[in-house]
Amino acid sequence: MAQLSILRYPDPRLHTVAKPVAVVDDRIRRLADDMAEIMYAAEGVGLAATQVDVHERLIVMDTSEARDHLVVLINPQIIWRSDEMRVAEEGCLSVPQIYDKVERHASVKVQALGRDGETFEMHALDLAAVCVQHEMDHLLGKVFVEYLSALKRDRIRTKMIKKTRDEMRDA
């Protein structure tokens, strides 16, 4: 596995807008594999390249119960959103142990390139829809806590800074 680690909020690099992947090659496939390994090890359902300090439009996700259906989305674009909205509790590997409710579209259709470089479309519902929208926000430099009130955001920021400081002291 490559030496990638998950950036933690409020790291300013999480606010970097990702650039499109120019060519799907072995480097991108290795990155997707490494990201999937990190995501599974952290027990997450999705991970955007931005979260591992690689600012290219790449997402890996697996919302299956069996954790055996990895989806790789390269240069994803939402091409359709349902009018119906849903509120669901979200967490994030970049904001560990913090969960809160966020309103998102109940379903979306995404167009992306796969590992083979071929274009495909995916209709995402329920958890998959939440995951796609959440991870695509990362590619735009946005973290889910930015949907929360300023008071909640400030509390989370303070908590994360303290947690990081405590971990560094104990290391």
PDB file of C-alpha atoms in Angstrom:
ATOM      1  CA  MET A   1       0.000   0.000   0.000  1.00  0.00           C
ATOM      2  CA  ALA A   2       1.219   3.491  -0.787  1.00  0.00           C
ATOM      3  CA  GLN A   3       1.997   5.849   2.073  1.00  0.00           C
ATOM      4  CA  LEU A   4      -1.363   7.593   2.055  1.00  0.00           C
ATOM      5  CA  SER A   5      -3.125   8.827   5.146  1.00  0.00           C
ATOM      6  CA  ILE A   6      -6.506  10.424   5.670  1.00  0.00           C
ATOM      7  CA  LEU A   7      -6.444  14.184   6.189  1.00  0.00           C
ATOM      8  CA  ARG A   8      -8.355  15.385   9.234  1.00  0.00           C
ATOM      9  CA  TYR A   9     -10.712  18.323   9.422  1.00  0.00           C
ATOM     10  CA  PRO A  10      -9.941  21.251   9.720  1.00  0.00           C
ATOM     11  CA  ASP A  11      -6.850  20.601   7.550  1.00  0.00           C
ATOM     12  CA  PRO A  12      -6.979  23.312   4.843  1.00  0.00           C
ATOM     13  CA  ARG A  13      -5.992  20.785   2.144  1.00  0.00           C
ATOM     14  CA  LEU A  14      -9.518  19.341   2.446  1.00  0.00           C
ATOM     15  CA  HIS A  15     -10.734  22.577   0.825  1.00  0.00           C
ATOM     16  CA  THR A  16      -8.694  22.062  -2.356  1.00  0.00           C
ATOM     17  CA  VAL A  17     -10.811  21.602  -5.480  1.00  0.00           C
ATOM     18  CA  ALA A  18      -9.776  18.432  -7.313  1.00  0.00           C
ATOM     19  CA  LYS A  19      -8.669  18.522 -10.949  1.00  0.00           C
ATOM     20  CA  PRO A  20      -9.986  16.070 -13.549  1.00  0.00           C
ATOM     21  CA  VAL A  21      -7.992  12.888 -14.103  1.00  0.00           C
ATOM     22  CA  ALA A  22      -6.277  13.357 -17.480  1.00  0.00           C
ATOM     23  CA  VAL A  23      -5.760   9.674 -18.274  1.00  0.00           C
ATOM     24  CA  VAL A  24      -6.840   6.467 -16.568  1.00  0.00           C
ATOM     25  CA  ASP A  25      -3.569   4.577 -16.274  1.00  0.00           C
ATOM     26  CA  ASP A  26      -1.814   2.221 -13.861  1.00  0.00           C
ATOM     27  CA  ARG A  27      -1.023   5.107 -11.492  1.00  0.00           C
ATOM     28  CA  ILE A  28      -4.727   5.941 -11.156  1.00  0.00           C
ATOM     29  CA  ARG A  29      -5.674   2.270 -10.778  1.00  0.00           C
ATOM     30  CA  ARG A  30      -3.040   1.847  -8.027  1.00  0.00           C
ATOM     31  CA  LEU A  31      -4.339   4.979  -6.326  1.00  0.00           C
ATOM     32  CA  ALA A  32      -7.890   3.571  -6.447  1.00  0.00           C
ATOM     33  CA  ASP A  33      -6.648   0.262  -4.994  1.00  0.00           C
ATOM     34  CA  ASP A  34      -4.744   2.039  -2.212  1.00  0.00           C
ATOM     35  CA  MET A  35      -7.740   4.235  -1.426  1.00  0.00           C
ATOM     36  CA  ALA A  36     -10.031   1.192  -1.279  1.00  0.00           C
ATOM     37  CA  GLU A  37      -7.634  -0.528   1.113  1.00  0.00           C
ATOM     38  CA  ILE A  38      -7.593   2.549   3.358  1.00  0.00           C
ATOM     39  CA  MET A  39     -11.390   2.913   3.185  1.00  0.00           C
ATOM     40  CA  TYR A  40     -12.018  -0.728   4.120  1.00  0.00           C
ATOM     41  CA  ALA A  41      -9.408  -0.637   6.917  1.00  0.00           C
ATOM     42  CA  ALA A  42     -11.079   2.470   8.366  1.00  0.00           C
ATOM     43  CA  GLU A  43     -14.525   0.836   8.016  1.00  0.00           C
ATOM     44  CA  GLY A  44     -15.758   3.657   5.792  1.00  0.00           C
ATOM     45  CA  VAL A  45     -18.203   3.444   2.892  1.00  0.00           C
ATOM     46  CA  GLY A  46     -16.519   6.032   0.680  1.00  0.00           C
ATOM     47  CA  LEU A  47     -13.293   7.940   0.203  1.00  0.00           C
ATOM     48  CA  ALA A  48     -12.385  10.795  -2.135  1.00  0.00           C
ATOM     49  CA  ALA A  49      -8.823  11.337  -3.341  1.00  0.00           C
ATOM     50  CA  THR A  50      -8.888  14.797  -1.743  1.00  0.00           C
ATOM     51  CA  GLN A  51      -9.071  13.089   1.660  1.00  0.00           C
ATOM     52  CA  VAL A  52      -5.679  11.440   1.069  1.00  0.00           C
ATOM     53  CA  ASP A  53      -4.139  14.683  -0.236  1.00  0.00           C
ATOM     54  CA  VAL A  54      -4.360  13.719  -3.909  1.00  0.00           C
ATOM     55  CA  HIS A  55      -6.320  16.433  -5.657  1.00  0.00           C
ATOM     56  CA  GLU A  56      -7.725  14.516  -8.605  1.00  0.00           C
ATOM     57  CA  ARG A  57     -11.369  13.621  -9.257  1.00  0.00           C
ATOM     58  CA  LEU A  58     -11.413  10.039  -7.971  1.00  0.00           C
ATOM     59  CA  ILE A  59     -13.805   8.352  -5.535  1.00  0.00           C
ATOM     60  CA  VAL A  60     -13.974   4.810  -4.198  1.00  0.00           C
ATOM     61  CA  MET A  61     -17.078   3.558  -2.425  1.00  0.00           C
ATOM     62  CA  ASP A  62     -18.738   0.390  -1.210  1.00  0.00           C
ATOM     63  CA  THR A  63     -22.155   0.707   0.403  1.00  0.00           C
ATOM     64  CA  SER A  64     -22.975  -3.009   0.160  1.00  0.00           C
ATOM     65  CA  GLU A  65     -23.754  -4.866   3.384  1.00  0.00           C
ATOM     66  CA  ALA A  66     -21.249  -7.596   2.524  1.00  0.00           C
ATOM     67  CA  ARG A  67     -18.565  -4.954   1.732  1.00  0.00           C
ATOM     68  CA  ASP A  68     -17.825  -6.737  -1.524  1.00  0.00           C
ATOM     69  CA  HIS A  69     -18.986  -4.301  -4.208  1.00  0.00           C
ATOM     70  CA  LEU A  70     -16.289  -1.678  -4.736  1.00  0.00           C
ATOM     71  CA  VAL A  71     -17.233   1.143  -7.104  1.00  0.00           C
ATOM     72  CA  VAL A  72     -14.523   3.372  -8.577  1.00  0.00           C
ATOM     73  CA  LEU A  73     -15.678   6.727  -9.958  1.00  0.00           C
ATOM     74  CA  ILE A  74     -13.172   8.742 -11.980  1.00  0.00           C
ATOM     75  CA  ASN A  75     -14.165  12.275 -13.012  1.00  0.00           C
ATOM     76  CA  PRO A  76     -17.715  11.747 -11.690  1.00  0.00           C
ATOM     77  CA  GLN A  77     -20.520  14.127 -12.603  1.00  0.00           C
ATOM     78  CA  ILE A  78     -24.052  14.146 -11.247  1.00  0.00           C
ATOM     79  CA  ILE A  79     -26.245  14.217 -14.349  1.00  0.00           C
ATOM     80  CA  TRP A  80     -29.618  13.938 -12.567  1.00  0.00           C
ATOM     81  CA  ARG A  81     -30.964  14.617  -9.079  1.00  0.00           C
ATOM     82  CA  SER A  82     -34.329  13.623  -7.683  1.00  0.00           C
ATOM     83  CA  ASP A  83     -36.617  16.389  -6.471  1.00  0.00           C
ATOM     84  CA  GLU A  84     -37.146  14.399  -3.290  1.00  0.00           C
ATOM     85  CA  MET A  85     -34.797  15.293  -0.461  1.00  0.00           C
ATOM     86  CA  ARG A  86     -33.862  13.142   2.539  1.00  0.00           C
ATOM     87  CA  VAL A  87     -32.175  13.876   5.816  1.00  0.00           C
ATOM     88  CA  ALA A  88     -29.680  11.256   6.943  1.00  0.00           C
ATOM     89  CA  GLU A  89     -27.007  11.076   9.592  1.00  0.00           C
ATOM     90  CA  GLU A  90     -23.545  11.306   8.065  1.00  0.00           C
ATOM     91  CA  GLY A  91     -20.054  10.697   9.280  1.00  0.00           C
ATOM     92  CA  CYS A  92     -16.719  11.159   7.559  1.00  0.00           C
ATOM     93  CA  LEU A  93     -13.318   9.490   7.734  1.00  0.00           C
ATOM     94  CA  SER A  94     -11.796  12.996   7.813  1.00  0.00           C
ATOM     95  CA  VAL A  95     -13.971  13.924  10.815  1.00  0.00           C
ATOM     96  CA  PRO A  96     -13.773  10.730  12.896  1.00  0.00           C
ATOM     97  CA  GLN A  97     -16.437   9.956  15.492  1.00  0.00           C
ATOM     98  CA  ILE A  98     -18.556  12.971  14.523  1.00  0.00           C
ATOM     99  CA  TYR A  99     -22.032  12.367  13.095  1.00  0.00           C
ATOM    100  CA  ASP A 100     -24.828  14.752  12.208  1.00  0.00           C
ATOM    101  CA  LYS A 101     -27.857  15.064   9.977  1.00  0.00           C
ATOM    102  CA  VAL A 102     -27.466  16.453   6.451  1.00  0.00           C
ATOM    103  CA  GLU A 103     -30.159  16.967   3.802  1.00  0.00           C
ATOM    104  CA  ARG A 104     -29.367  15.552   0.359  1.00  0.00           C
ATOM    105  CA  HIS A 105     -31.159  14.379  -2.784  1.00  0.00           C
ATOM    106  CA  ALA A 106     -32.817  10.985  -2.237  1.00  0.00           C
ATOM    107  CA  SER A 107     -31.400   9.635  -5.498  1.00  0.00           C
ATOM    108  CA  VAL A 108     -28.899  10.745  -8.114  1.00  0.00           C
ATOM    109  CA  LYS A 109     -27.564   9.518 -11.427  1.00  0.00           C
ATOM    110  CA  VAL A 110     -23.804   9.768 -11.872  1.00  0.00           C
ATOM    111  CA  GLN A 111     -21.697   9.515 -15.010  1.00  0.00           C
ATOM    112  CA  ALA A 112     -18.034   8.615 -14.527  1.00  0.00           C
ATOM    113  CA  LEU A 113     -15.106   6.707 -15.905  1.00  0.00           C
ATOM    114  CA  GLY A 114     -14.397   3.287 -14.441  1.00  0.00           C
ATOM    115  CA  ARG A 115     -11.042   1.614 -13.751  1.00  0.00           C
ATOM    116  CA  ASP A 116     -10.931   0.611 -17.413  1.00  0.00           C
ATOM    117  CA  GLY A 117     -11.312   4.231 -18.548  1.00  0.00           C
ATOM    118  CA  GLU A 118     -14.749   3.548 -20.021  1.00  0.00           C
ATOM    119  CA  THR A 119     -17.705   5.832 -19.300  1.00  0.00           C
ATOM    120  CA  PHE A 120     -20.570   4.383 -17.284  1.00  0.00           C
ATOM    121  CA  GLU A 121     -23.660   5.617 -15.471  1.00  0.00           C
ATOM    122  CA  MET A 122     -24.819   4.660 -12.008  1.00  0.00           C
ATOM    123  CA  HIS A 123     -28.195   5.335 -10.409  1.00  0.00           C
ATOM    124  CA  ALA A 124     -27.612   5.734  -6.675  1.00  0.00           C
ATOM    125  CA  LEU A 125     -30.352   5.427  -4.049  1.00  0.00           C
ATOM    126  CA  ASP A 126     -30.445   5.615  -0.260  1.00  0.00           C
ATOM    127  CA  LEU A 127     -26.986   5.203   1.320  1.00  0.00           C
ATOM    128  CA  ALA A 128     -25.290   5.087  -2.094  1.00  0.00           C
ATOM    129  CA  ALA A 129     -26.896   8.440  -3.025  1.00  0.00           C
ATOM    130  CA  VAL A 130     -25.745   9.998   0.245  1.00  0.00           C
ATOM    131  CA  CYS A 131     -22.249   8.564  -0.227  1.00  0.00           C
ATOM    132  CA  VAL A 132     -21.858   9.796  -3.816  1.00  0.00           C
ATOM    133  CA  GLN A 133     -22.985  13.319  -2.923  1.00  0.00           C
ATOM    134  CA  HIS A 134     -20.797  13.382   0.203  1.00  0.00           C
ATOM    135  CA  GLU A 135     -17.678  12.210  -1.671  1.00  0.00           C
ATOM    136  CA  MET A 136     -18.317  14.554  -4.601  1.00  0.00           C
ATOM    137  CA  ASP A 137     -18.456  17.411  -2.095  1.00  0.00           C
ATOM    138  CA  HIS A 138     -14.899  16.459  -1.084  1.00  0.00           C
ATOM    139  CA  LEU A 139     -13.811  16.797  -4.719  1.00  0.00           C
ATOM    140  CA  LEU A 140     -15.230  20.331  -4.613  1.00  0.00           C
ATOM    141  CA  GLY A 141     -13.324  21.114  -1.421  1.00  0.00           C
ATOM    142  CA  LYS A 142     -16.343  20.836   0.859  1.00  0.00           C
ATOM    143  CA  VAL A 143     -16.645  18.801   4.082  1.00  0.00           C
ATOM    144  CA  PHE A 144     -20.053  17.677   5.399  1.00  0.00           C
ATOM    145  CA  VAL A 145     -19.737  19.765   8.568  1.00  0.00           C
ATOM    146  CA  GLU A 146     -20.056  22.862   6.380  1.00  0.00           C
ATOM    147  CA  TYR A 147     -23.764  22.022   6.035  1.00  0.00           C
ATOM    148  CA  LEU A 148     -24.136  22.433   9.806  1.00  0.00           C
ATOM    149  CA  SER A 149     -24.703  25.599  11.820  1.00  0.00           C
ATOM    150  CA  ALA A 150     -21.734  27.838  12.585  1.00  0.00           C
ATOM    151  CA  LEU A 151     -22.001  26.891  16.260  1.00  0.00           C
ATOM    152  CA  LYS A 152     -21.832  23.143  15.521  1.00  0.00           C
ATOM    153  CA  ARG A 153     -18.987  23.685  13.045  1.00  0.00           C
ATOM    154  CA  ASP A 154     -16.964  25.654  15.593  1.00  0.00           C
ATOM    155  CA  ARG A 155     -17.503  22.992  18.259  1.00  0.00           C
ATOM    156  CA  ILE A 156     -16.422  20.239  15.848  1.00  0.00           C
ATOM    157  CA  ARG A 157     -13.361  22.225  14.731  1.00  0.00           C
ATOM    158  CA  THR A 158     -12.317  22.775  18.362  1.00  0.00           C
ATOM    159  CA  LYS A 159     -12.884  19.111  19.218  1.00  0.00           C
ATOM    160  CA  MET A 160     -10.865  17.906  16.202  1.00  0.00           C
ATOM    161  CA  ILE A 161      -7.950  20.274  16.926  1.00  0.00           C
ATOM    162  CA  LYS A 162      -7.869  19.118  20.557  1.00  0.00           C
ATOM    163  CA  LYS A 163      -8.067  15.450  19.519  1.00  0.00           C
ATOM    164  CA  THR A 164      -5.176  15.843  17.059  1.00  0.00           C
ATOM    165  CA  ARG A 165      -3.096  17.713  19.653  1.00  0.00           C
ATOM    166  CA  ASP A 166      -3.780  15.016  22.285  1.00  0.00           C
ATOM    167  CA  GLU A 167      -2.846  12.231  19.859  1.00  0.00           C
ATOM    168  CA  MET A 168       0.404  13.976  18.915  1.00  0.00           C
ATOM    169  CA  ARG A 169       1.268  14.448  22.601  1.00  0.00           C
ATOM    170  CA  ASP A 170       0.566  10.769  23.370  1.00  0.00           C
ATOM    171  CA  ALA A 171       2.538   9.471  20.362  1.00  0.00           C
TER     172      ALA A 171
END
